[in-house]
CSV table of C-alpha atoms and ligand atoms in Angstrom, one decimal:
chain,number,residue,atom,x,y,z
A,22,MET,CA,15.9,12.0,18.8
A,23,GLN,CA,12.9,13.6,17.1
A,24,TYR,CA,11.5,13.5,13.6
A,25,ILE,CA,9.1,16.4,12.9
A,26,LYS,CA,6.5,16.0,10.1
A,27,CYS,CA,4.3,18.7,8.4
A,28,GLY,CA,1.8,20.1,10.8
A,29,SER,CA,4.1,19.7,13.8
A,30,GLU,CA,3.4,16.0,14.2
A,31,THR,CA,6.4,14.8,16.2
A,32,PHE,CA,7.8,11.3,16.5
A,33,ASN,CA,10.2,10.6,19.4
A,34,PHE,CA,12.4,7.6,18.9
A,35,GLU,CA,15.5,5.9,20.1
A,36,ILE,CA,17.2,3.0,18.5
A,37,LYS,CA,18.8,0.8,21.1
A,38,PRO,CA,18.8,-2.8,22.2
A,39,ILE,CA,15.3,-3.7,23.7
A,40,GLY,CA,16.1,-7.3,24.8
A,41,LYS,CA,18.6,-10.1,24.6
A,42,ILE,CA,17.5,-12.0,21.6
A,43,CYS,CA,15.4,-11.5,18.4
A,44,ASN,CA,12.0,-13.4,18.7
A,45,LEU,CA,12.4,-14.6,15.1
A,46,CYS,CA,16.0,-15.5,14.3
A,47,LYS,CA,16.9,-16.2,17.9
A,48,ARG,CA,20.4,-14.9,17.1
A,49,GLU,CA,20.6,-11.1,16.8
A,50,THR,CA,19.9,-8.3,19.3
A,51,PRO,CA,16.3,-6.9,19.0
A,52,VAL,CA,16.0,-3.2,18.3
A,53,VAL,CA,12.3,-2.8,17.3
A,54,THR,CA,8.9,-4.0,18.5
A,55,LEU,CA,6.2,-4.7,15.9
A,56,THR,CA,3.2,-2.5,16.4
A,57,THR,CA,0.6,-5.3,16.1
A,58,GLN,CA,2.4,-8.2,17.8
A,59,ALA,CA,4.5,-8.2,20.9
A,60,LEU,CA,7.5,-9.3,18.8
A,61,LYS,CA,10.9,-7.9,19.5
A,62,LEU,CA,13.0,-8.0,16.3
A,63,CYS,CA,16.5,-7.4,15.1
A,64,LYS,CA,17.1,-5.1,12.2
A,65,SER,CA,17.2,-7.8,9.5
A,66,CYS,CA,14.1,-9.7,10.7
A,67,PHE,CA,12.2,-6.4,10.9
A,68,LEU,CA,13.3,-5.5,7.3
A,69,ARG,CA,12.3,-9.0,6.1
A,70,ILE,CA,8.7,-8.6,7.5
A,71,GLN,CA,8.3,-5.2,5.9
A,72,GLU,CA,9.6,-6.5,2.6
A,73,ARG,CA,7.2,-9.5,2.7
A,74,ARG,CA,4.2,-7.1,3.4
A,75,VAL,CA,5.1,-5.0,0.4
A,76,TYR,CA,5.8,-8.0,-1.9
A,77,GLU,CA,2.5,-9.7,-1.0
A,78,GLY,CA,0.5,-6.4,-1.5
A,79,VAL,CA,2.1,-5.8,-4.9
A,80,LYS,CA,1.3,-9.3,-6.0
A,81,ARG,CA,-2.2,-9.5,-4.6
A,82,TYR,CA,-3.3,-6.2,-6.3
A,83,LYS,CA,-1.1,-6.8,-9.4
A,84,MET,CA,0.3,-3.3,-9.0
A,85,PHE,CA,2.9,-3.5,-11.8
A,86,ASP,CA,4.8,-5.8,-14.0
A,87,PHE,CA,8.3,-5.6,-15.5
A,88,LYS,CA,7.0,-3.8,-18.7
A,89,ASP,CA,6.0,-0.8,-16.5
A,90,ARG,CA,7.9,2.3,-15.9
A,91,VAL,CA,7.2,3.3,-12.3
A,92,GLY,CA,7.6,6.9,-11.0
A,93,ILE,CA,8.0,7.8,-7.4
A,94,PHE,CA,7.5,11.5,-6.4
A,95,LEU,CA,10.1,11.9,-3.7
A,96,SER,CA,9.6,14.6,-1.1
A,97,GLY,CA,12.6,13.9,1.1
A,98,GLY,CA,10.3,12.6,3.8
A,99,LYS,CA,10.3,9.1,5.4
A,100,ASP,CA,7.4,7.6,3.4
A,101,SER,CA,8.4,8.2,-0.2
A,102,SER,CA,12.1,7.5,0.7
A,103,THR,CA,11.2,4.2,2.3
A,104,LEU,CA,9.0,3.3,-0.7
A,105,ALA,CA,11.9,3.9,-3.1
A,106,PHE,CA,14.2,1.9,-0.9
A,107,LEU,CA,11.8,-1.1,-0.6
A,108,LEU,CA,10.9,-1.2,-4.3
A,109,LYS,CA,14.5,-0.9,-5.4
A,110,ARG,CA,15.5,-3.7,-3.0
A,111,LEU,CA,12.6,-6.0,-3.9
A,112,TYR,CA,12.7,-5.4,-7.6
A,113,PRO,CA,16.2,-4.4,-8.6
A,114,THR,CA,15.6,-4.6,-12.3
A,115,LEU,CA,12.3,-2.6,-12.3
A,116,ASN,CA,12.3,0.6,-14.3
A,117,ILE,CA,12.0,3.2,-11.5
A,118,GLN,CA,12.1,6.9,-12.0
A,119,GLY,CA,12.5,9.3,-9.1
A,120,ILE,CA,10.9,12.8,-9.4
A,121,TYR,CA,11.3,15.8,-7.2
A,122,LEU,CA,9.0,18.8,-7.5
A,123,ASN,CA,10.7,21.9,-6.3
A,124,LEU,CA,7.7,24.1,-5.5
A,125,GLY,CA,9.8,27.1,-4.7
A,126,ILE,CA,8.9,27.1,-1.0
A,127,ARG,CA,11.5,29.4,0.6
A,128,TYR,CA,13.7,27.8,3.3
A,129,TYR,CA,12.4,24.4,2.5
A,130,SER,CA,12.2,23.2,-1.2
A,131,ASP,CA,15.9,23.6,-2.0
A,132,GLN,CA,17.0,21.9,1.2
A,133,ALA,CA,14.6,19.0,0.5
A,134,GLN,CA,15.9,18.7,-3.0
A,135,LYS,CA,19.5,18.1,-1.7
A,136,THR,CA,18.1,15.3,0.6
A,137,VAL,CA,16.3,13.7,-2.4
A,138,GLU,CA,19.5,13.9,-4.5
A,139,ASN,CA,21.4,12.2,-1.8
A,140,LEU,CA,18.8,9.5,-1.5
A,141,CYS,CA,18.7,8.8,-5.2
A,142,GLU,CA,22.5,8.6,-5.3
A,143,LYS,CA,22.5,6.1,-2.4
A,144,LEU,CA,19.7,4.0,-4.0
A,145,ASN,CA,21.0,4.3,-7.5
A,146,ILE,CA,17.7,5.7,-8.8
A,147,PRO,CA,17.6,8.2,-11.7
A,148,LEU,CA,16.2,11.6,-10.6
A,149,PHE,CA,14.2,14.1,-12.6
A,150,VAL,CA,13.8,17.5,-10.9
A,151,TYR,CA,11.0,19.9,-11.9
A,152,ASN,CA,11.5,23.4,-10.7
A,153,LEU,CA,8.1,25.1,-10.6
A,154,PRO,CA,9.3,28.8,-10.3
A,155,LYS,CA,11.7,28.3,-13.2
A,156,GLU,CA,9.3,26.4,-15.4
A,157,GLU,CA,6.1,28.2,-14.7
A,158,GLY,CA,7.1,31.5,-13.1
A,159,PHE,CA,5.3,31.2,-9.8
A,160,SER,CA,5.8,29.5,-6.4
A,161,ILE,CA,3.5,27.9,-3.9
A,162,ASP,CA,4.4,30.7,-1.4
A,163,GLU,CA,2.9,33.4,-3.7
A,164,PHE,CA,-0.6,32.0,-3.1
A,165,ILE,CA,-0.3,33.7,0.4
A,166,LEU,CA,-1.2,36.8,-1.6
A,167,THR,CA,-4.5,35.3,-2.9
A,168,ASP,CA,-7.9,34.3,-1.3
A,169,PHE,CA,-6.3,30.9,-0.8
A,170,LYS,CA,-3.9,32.3,1.9
A,171,SER,CA,-5.4,30.1,4.6
A,172,LYS,CA,-5.5,27.0,2.3
A,173,ILE,CA,-2.0,26.8,1.0
A,174,CYS,CA,-1.7,23.0,1.5
A,175,SER,CA,-4.9,22.5,-0.5
A,176,VAL,CA,-3.6,24.7,-3.4
A,177,CYS,CA,-0.3,22.8,-3.1
A,178,GLY,CA,-2.2,19.5,-3.4
A,179,THR,CA,-4.0,20.6,-6.5
A,180,ILE,CA,-0.8,21.8,-8.2
A,181,LYS,CA,1.1,18.6,-7.2
A,182,ARG,CA,-1.7,16.3,-8.5
A,183,TYR,CA,-1.7,18.3,-11.8
A,184,LEU,CA,2.1,17.9,-12.1
A,185,PHE,CA,2.0,14.2,-11.2
A,186,SER,CA,-0.3,13.6,-14.2
A,187,LYS,CA,1.5,15.9,-16.6
A,188,LEU,CA,5.1,14.7,-15.7
A,189,ALA,CA,4.0,11.1,-15.7
A,190,LYS,CA,2.9,11.6,-19.3
A,191,ASN,CA,6.0,13.5,-20.3
A,192,LEU,CA,8.3,11.0,-18.7
A,193,GLY,CA,6.4,8.0,-20.2
A,194,LEU,CA,5.5,6.6,-16.7
A,195,THR,CA,2.8,3.9,-16.7
A,196,VAL,CA,2.5,3.7,-12.9
A,197,ILE,CA,2.9,6.2,-10.1
A,198,ALA,CA,3.8,4.7,-6.7
A,199,THR,CA,3.0,6.8,-3.6
A,200,GLY,CA,4.1,6.4,0.0
A,201,HIS,CA,0.6,6.3,1.5
A,202,HIS,CA,0.7,4.0,4.5
A,203,LEU,CA,-1.9,2.4,6.8
A,204,ASP,CA,-2.2,5.4,9.2
A,205,ASP,CA,-2.6,7.9,6.3
A,206,LEU,CA,-5.2,5.8,4.5
A,207,LEU,CA,-7.2,5.1,7.7
A,208,SER,CA,-7.3,8.7,8.8
A,209,THR,CA,-8.2,10.0,5.4
A,210,TYR,CA,-10.8,7.3,5.0
A,211,LEU,CA,-12.5,8.3,8.3
A,212,THR,CA,-12.3,12.0,7.5
A,213,LEU,CA,-13.9,11.5,4.1
A,214,PHE,CA,-16.5,9.2,5.5
A,215,PHE,CA,-17.6,11.9,8.1
A,216,GLN,CA,-17.7,14.4,5.2
A,217,GLY,CA,-19.8,12.0,3.1
A,218,ASP,CA,-17.3,12.2,0.2
A,219,PHE,CA,-17.6,8.6,-0.9
A,220,GLU,CA,-16.3,9.3,-4.4
A,221,SER,CA,-12.9,10.3,-3.0
A,222,ILE,CA,-12.9,7.2,-0.7
A,223,LYS,CA,-12.6,5.0,-3.8
A,224,ARG,CA,-9.2,6.6,-4.5
A,225,LEU,CA,-7.8,5.2,-1.2
A,226,ALA,CA,-7.8,1.6,-2.6
A,227,PRO,CA,-4.3,0.1,-3.0
A,228,VAL,CA,-4.6,0.6,-6.8
A,229,SER,CA,-6.4,3.5,-8.5
A,230,PRO,CA,-7.0,3.0,-12.2
A,231,PRO,CA,-6.5,6.0,-14.5
A,232,ILE,CA,-9.4,8.4,-14.5
A,233,PHE,CA,-8.5,10.0,-17.9
A,234,PRO,CA,-7.2,8.4,-21.0
A,235,GLY,CA,-3.4,8.0,-21.1
A,236,GLN,CA,-3.1,8.7,-17.3
A,237,ALA,CA,-0.7,6.5,-15.2
A,238,LYS,CA,-2.3,4.1,-12.7
A,239,LYS,CA,-1.6,5.0,-9.1
A,240,ILE,CA,-0.5,2.4,-6.6
A,241,LYS,CA,0.2,2.4,-2.8
A,242,PRO,CA,2.6,-0.4,-2.1
A,243,LEU,CA,3.0,0.7,1.6
A,244,PHE,CA,-0.8,0.5,2.3
A,245,SER,CA,-0.4,-2.2,5.0
A,246,LEU,CA,2.6,-0.7,6.8
A,247,PRO,CA,2.1,1.3,10.0
A,248,GLU,CA,3.6,4.8,9.9
A,249,ARG,CA,5.9,4.3,12.9
A,250,GLU,CA,7.4,1.1,11.4
A,251,ILE,CA,8.2,3.1,8.2
A,252,LEU,CA,10.0,5.6,10.2
A,253,TYR,CA,12.0,2.9,12.0
A,254,LEU,CA,12.8,1.3,8.7
A,255,ALA,CA,14.1,4.6,7.3
A,256,LEU,CA,16.2,5.2,10.3
A,257,LEU,CA,17.6,1.7,10.6
A,258,GLU,CA,18.6,1.8,6.9
A,259,GLU,CA,20.0,5.3,7.4
A,260,LEU,CA,18.1,6.8,4.5
A,261,PRO,CA,18.8,10.6,4.0
A,262,LEU,CA,15.6,12.2,5.5
A,263,GLU,CA,14.4,15.8,5.5
A,264,SER,CA,12.1,16.6,8.5
A,265,CYS,CA,9.2,18.3,7.0
A,266,SER,CA,9.9,21.9,7.9
A,267,CYS,CA,7.7,23.4,5.3
A,268,PRO,CA,6.6,26.8,6.6
A,269,HIS,CA,3.0,26.1,5.5
A,270,GLY,CA,2.6,22.8,7.4
A,271,GLU,CA,-0.7,22.8,9.2
A,272,ILE,CA,-2.9,20.5,11.4
A,273,THR,CA,-5.5,19.2,8.9
A,274,PRO,CA,-8.7,17.4,10.0
A,275,SER,CA,-7.2,14.0,9.0
A,276,LYS,CA,-4.2,14.6,11.3
A,277,LYS,CA,-6.7,15.1,14.1
A,278,VAL,CA,-8.4,11.8,13.2
A,279,LYS,CA,-4.9,10.1,13.2
A,280,LYS,CA,-4.5,11.2,16.8
A,281,TRP,CA,-7.9,9.5,17.8
A,282,LEU,CA,-6.8,6.4,15.9
A,283,GLU,CA,-3.6,6.3,18.0
A,284,ASP,CA,-5.6,6.5,21.2
A,285,TRP,CA,-8.0,3.7,20.1
A,286,ALA,CA,-5.0,1.5,18.9
A,287,SER,CA,-3.3,1.9,22.3
A,288,GLU,CA,-6.2,-0.2,23.8
A,289,ASN,CA,-6.4,-2.7,20.9
A,290,LYS,CA,-3.2,-3.3,19.0
A,291,THR,CA,-5.0,-4.8,15.9
A,292,PHE,CA,-7.6,-2.1,15.8
A,293,LYS,CA,-6.2,-0.3,12.8
A,294,ASN,CA,-5.8,-3.5,10.7
A,295,GLN,CA,-9.4,-4.5,11.6
A,296,VAL,CA,-10.8,-1.1,10.4
A,297,TYR,CA,-8.7,-1.1,7.3
A,298,SER,CA,-9.8,-4.7,6.4
A,299,VAL,CA,-13.5,-3.7,6.7
A,300,PHE,CA,-12.8,-0.7,4.5
A,301,LEU,CA,-10.8,-2.6,1.9
A,302,ASN,CA,-12.8,-5.8,1.7
A,303,LYS,CA,-16.3,-4.6,2.3
A,304,PHE,CA,-16.7,-0.9,1.8
A,305,ILE,CA,-14.6,-0.3,-1.3
A,306,PRO,CA,-16.2,-3.1,-3.3
A,307,LEU,CA,-19.6,-1.7,-2.4
A,308,LEU,CA,-18.6,1.7,-3.7
A,309,SER,CA,-16.9,0.4,-6.8
A,310,SER,CA,-20.0,-1.7,-7.8
A,311,LYS,CA,-21.8,1.6,-8.3
A,312,LYS,CA,-20.1,2.7,-11.5
A,313,GLU,CA,-20.7,6.3,-12.4
A,314,SER,CA,-19.3,7.4,-15.7
A,315,GLU,CA,-17.6,10.8,-15.2
A,316,ALA,CA,-17.6,13.2,-18.1
A,317,PHE,CA,-14.2,14.8,-18.8
A,318,PHE,CA,-13.0,17.6,-21.0
A,319,SER,CA,-9.7,19.2,-22.1
A,320,CYS,CA,-9.0,22.3,-20.0
A,321,LEU,CA,-9.4,25.3,-22.2
A,322,LYS,CA,-6.2,26.9,-20.7
A,323,CYS,CA,-3.7,24.1,-20.3
A,324,GLY,CA,-5.1,21.3,-22.4
A,325,GLU,CA,-4.9,18.7,-19.6
A,326,TYR,CA,-8.0,16.6,-18.8
A,327,THR,CA,-10.4,17.9,-16.2
A,328,SER,CA,-13.8,16.8,-15.0
A,329,SER,CA,-14.7,20.4,-14.1
A,330,PRO,CA,-17.9,21.3,-16.0
A,331,ASN,CA,-16.7,24.8,-16.9
A,332,GLN,CA,-13.7,23.2,-18.7
A,333,ILE,CA,-11.0,25.1,-16.7
A,334,CYS,CA,-9.1,22.8,-14.4
A,335,GLY,CA,-8.6,23.5,-10.7
A,336,ARG,CA,-4.9,24.3,-11.2
A,337,CYS,CA,-5.6,26.9,-13.9
A,338,ARG,CA,-8.4,28.5,-11.9
A,339,ARG,CA,-6.0,29.0,-9.0
A,340,ILE,CA,-3.2,30.3,-11.2
A,341,SER,CA,-5.5,32.9,-12.8
A,342,LEU,CA,-6.1,34.3,-9.3
A,343,LEU,CA,-2.3,34.7,-8.9
A,344,GLU,CA,-2.0,36.3,-12.3
A,345,ARG,CA,-4.3,39.1,-11.2
A,346,ILE,CA,-1.9,40.2,-8.5
A,347,PRO,CA,0.7,42.6,-10.1
A,348,ASP,CA,3.1,42.8,-7.1
A,349,ARG,CA,4.0,39.4,-5.8
A,350,LYS,CA,7.1,40.5,-3.8
A,351,LEU,CA,7.5,38.9,-0.4
A,352,GLU,CA,11.2,39.4,0.2
A,353,PHE,CA,13.9,42.1,-0.2
A,354,THR,CA,17.5,41.4,-0.7
A,355,ARG,CA,19.7,43.7,1.5
A,356,GLU,CA,20.8,45.6,-1.6
A,357,GLU,CA,17.2,46.2,-2.6
A,358,TRP,CA,16.3,47.3,0.9
A,359,PHE,CA,19.2,49.7,1.3
A,360,SER,CA,18.7,51.3,-2.1
A,361,LEU,CA,15.0,51.9,-1.4
A,362,LYS,CA,14.6,55.7,-1.4
A,363,ASP,CA,11.3,56.3,0.3
A,364,LYS,CA,11.0,54.4,3.6
A,365,THR,CA,8.4,56.7,5.3
A,366,ASN,CA,5.6,54.2,5.4
A,367,TRP,CA,7.8,51.3,6.6
A,368,VAL,CA,8.3,49.8,10.1
A,369,ILE,CA,11.1,47.4,10.7
A,370,PHE,CA,11.0,44.5,13.2
A,371,ASP,CA,13.9,42.5,14.5
A,372,VAL,CA,12.8,39.0,15.6
A,373,ARG,CA,16.2,37.8,16.9
A,374,GLU,CA,17.0,37.2,20.6
A,375,LYS,CA,16.7,40.4,22.6
A,376,GLU,CA,20.4,40.4,23.7
A,377,ASP,CA,21.4,40.5,20.0
A,378,TYR,CA,18.9,43.3,19.2
A,379,LEU,CA,20.3,45.3,22.1
A,380,GLN,CA,23.9,44.9,20.9
A,381,GLU,CA,23.1,46.1,17.3
A,382,HIS,CA,20.1,46.4,15.0
A,383,LEU,CA,19.0,48.0,11.8
A,384,GLU,CA,18.3,51.7,12.2
A,385,GLY,CA,14.8,52.3,13.6
A,386,ALA,CA,14.1,48.6,14.1
A,387,LYS,CA,11.7,47.5,16.9
A,388,TRP,CA,12.2,44.3,18.7
A,389,VAL,CA,9.5,41.6,18.9
A,390,SER,CA,9.8,38.3,20.6
A,391,PRO,CA,10.6,35.4,18.3
A,392,ASN,CA,8.0,33.3,20.2
A,393,LEU,CA,5.2,35.6,19.0
A,394,VAL,CA,5.0,33.7,15.7
A,395,GLU,CA,3.4,30.7,17.5
A,396,ASP,CA,0.4,32.7,18.7
A,397,GLU,CA,-1.9,34.0,16.0
A,398,LYS,CA,-4.1,36.1,18.3
A,399,ALA,CA,-1.1,37.8,20.0
A,400,LEU,CA,0.4,38.4,16.6
A,401,PHE,CA,-2.7,40.2,15.3
A,402,LYS,CA,-2.9,42.3,18.5
A,403,THR,CA,0.7,43.3,18.4
A,404,PHE,CA,0.7,44.4,14.8
A,405,LYS,CA,-2.8,45.8,14.6
A,406,PRO,CA,-1.5,49.4,15.1
A,407,TYR,CA,0.6,48.9,11.9
A,408,LYS,CA,-2.2,47.7,9.7
A,409,ASP,CA,-1.7,50.5,7.1
A,410,LYS,CA,2.1,50.2,7.1
A,411,ASN,CA,4.6,48.1,5.2
A,412,LEU,CA,6.3,45.8,7.7
A,413,LEU,CA,9.8,44.5,7.2
A,414,PHE,CA,11.1,41.6,9.3
A,415,TYR,CA,14.5,40.2,9.8
A,416,CYS,CA,16.3,37.6,11.9
A,417,TYR,CA,19.6,35.6,11.7
A,418,THR,CA,19.0,33.4,8.6
A,419,GLY,CA,15.7,34.8,7.2
A,420,ARG,CA,13.8,31.7,8.0
A,421,LEU,CA,12.0,32.7,11.2
A,422,SER,CA,11.3,36.2,9.9
A,423,TYR,CA,9.8,34.6,6.8
A,424,LEU,CA,7.5,32.6,9.0
A,425,PHE,CA,6.3,36.0,10.6
A,426,VAL,CA,5.7,37.3,7.0
A,427,LEU,CA,3.6,34.3,6.0
A,428,LYS,CA,1.5,34.3,9.2
A,429,LEU,CA,0.9,38.1,8.9
A,430,ARG,CA,0.1,37.8,5.2
A,431,LYS,CA,-2.6,35.3,6.2
A,432,LEU,CA,-3.9,38.0,8.5
A,433,SER,CA,-3.9,40.5,5.6
A,434,PHE,CA,-0.9,42.6,6.7
A,435,LYS,CA,1.6,43.9,4.2
A,436,ALA,CA,4.6,42.1,5.5
A,437,TYR,CA,8.0,41.5,3.8
A,438,ASN,CA,11.1,39.6,4.7
A,439,LEU,CA,14.7,40.8,4.6
A,440,LEU,CA,16.7,38.1,2.9
A,441,ASN,CA,19.9,37.3,4.7
A,442,SER,CA,22.6,37.1,2.0
A,443,SER,CA,24.7,34.8,4.2
A,444,TYR,CA,22.0,32.2,4.2
B,526,LIG,FE1,2.7,21.6,0.3
B,526,LIG,FE2,1.5,22.0,2.6
B,526,LIG,FE3,3.2,20.0,2.3
B,526,LIG,FE4,4.1,22.5,2.4
B,526,LIG,S1,3.1,21.4,4.1
B,526,LIG,S2,4.7,20.9,0.9
B,526,LIG,S3,2.5,23.6,1.4
B,526,LIG,S4,1.2,20.3,1.3
B,527,LIG,ZN1,-5.8,23.7,-16.9
């Protein structure tokens, strides 16, 4: 089986007996090997070890107490889902609130919302859904029309952080728990270190105190768990999971660092824990002893706190770019397309399999190979002759053709998708 994460990181796994007897309980059949020790464990011993790691981390860093209201922003992925599962299991009476941000990412956000709804039902956690297009009139996809077209994940991060703070306040949350794990933290730490961004490194500690008044504190209860073990836990517990098939997923610098870490760790099983221990016990205290008082202001547009000296927060600066674009259309319904009177400057592309194109296709449509979407250079070369045209793409479900549209928009083509009404 495969689990695919954002940016095409792929995990291959198989859950099957890996020996005769569990090294801990000496009773059950082992199904997982711990990453750091050569221990073959059964499902319940493996779960107990992960529970103990989380429990000890929460206690050591005093992450919350029972007066707190703890919010978990659920994405449908393995990390936030496992976090919700473990917190609910370890602290059944803790006041936990699940939150899902529906960012209006076509062919992704609605599906992930269903997965999160199933998870919350299974874990008996209340869920609050915030629908960005409905509440604020724009979606993350629309930033493909701005100068941020090649940095969608960065815009998405800014908008999400803004909503984390705002919703935490509205929902009365005192703590926000995130699913950052050992591999996430190490790769981000090394990436920031190479960039010299020591201020951001401080935020990688297991607990980040509020920056602005009234903000919730942020905690990372999974900070000592390796990513692969989180995935195994989610699978063994049969948590509903959404493979991250966000069409904007990209390979970021920290994902490349993660790959190096994997290579180093294959030679020395405790390598990651050693690096993280130096980071946590030596480096973070060194940085934290240098207290810099950061000035903060109320954003002149939205009223939320910001440290930006021009008093407009990052989220509002990005949205004002979007507001300057009058036509934000990226898709046509079939009705809209067929009722469009003037199609003289349009070229239609069918990105289905060739046999299906040959059997029947929209009038005047040209065929392009579905595989072309993987190759940016070939994509640019193929569509260069149509630079001044409006391009319409369609496939079976609308998903692949939408990917063509997003990639071509990044290359500054005027591309649109034909929505498949049966989808
Ligand atoms: Fe947002 Fe990028 Fe993740 Fe998609 S892949 S949800 S755009 S951060
Ligand atoms: Zn603002």
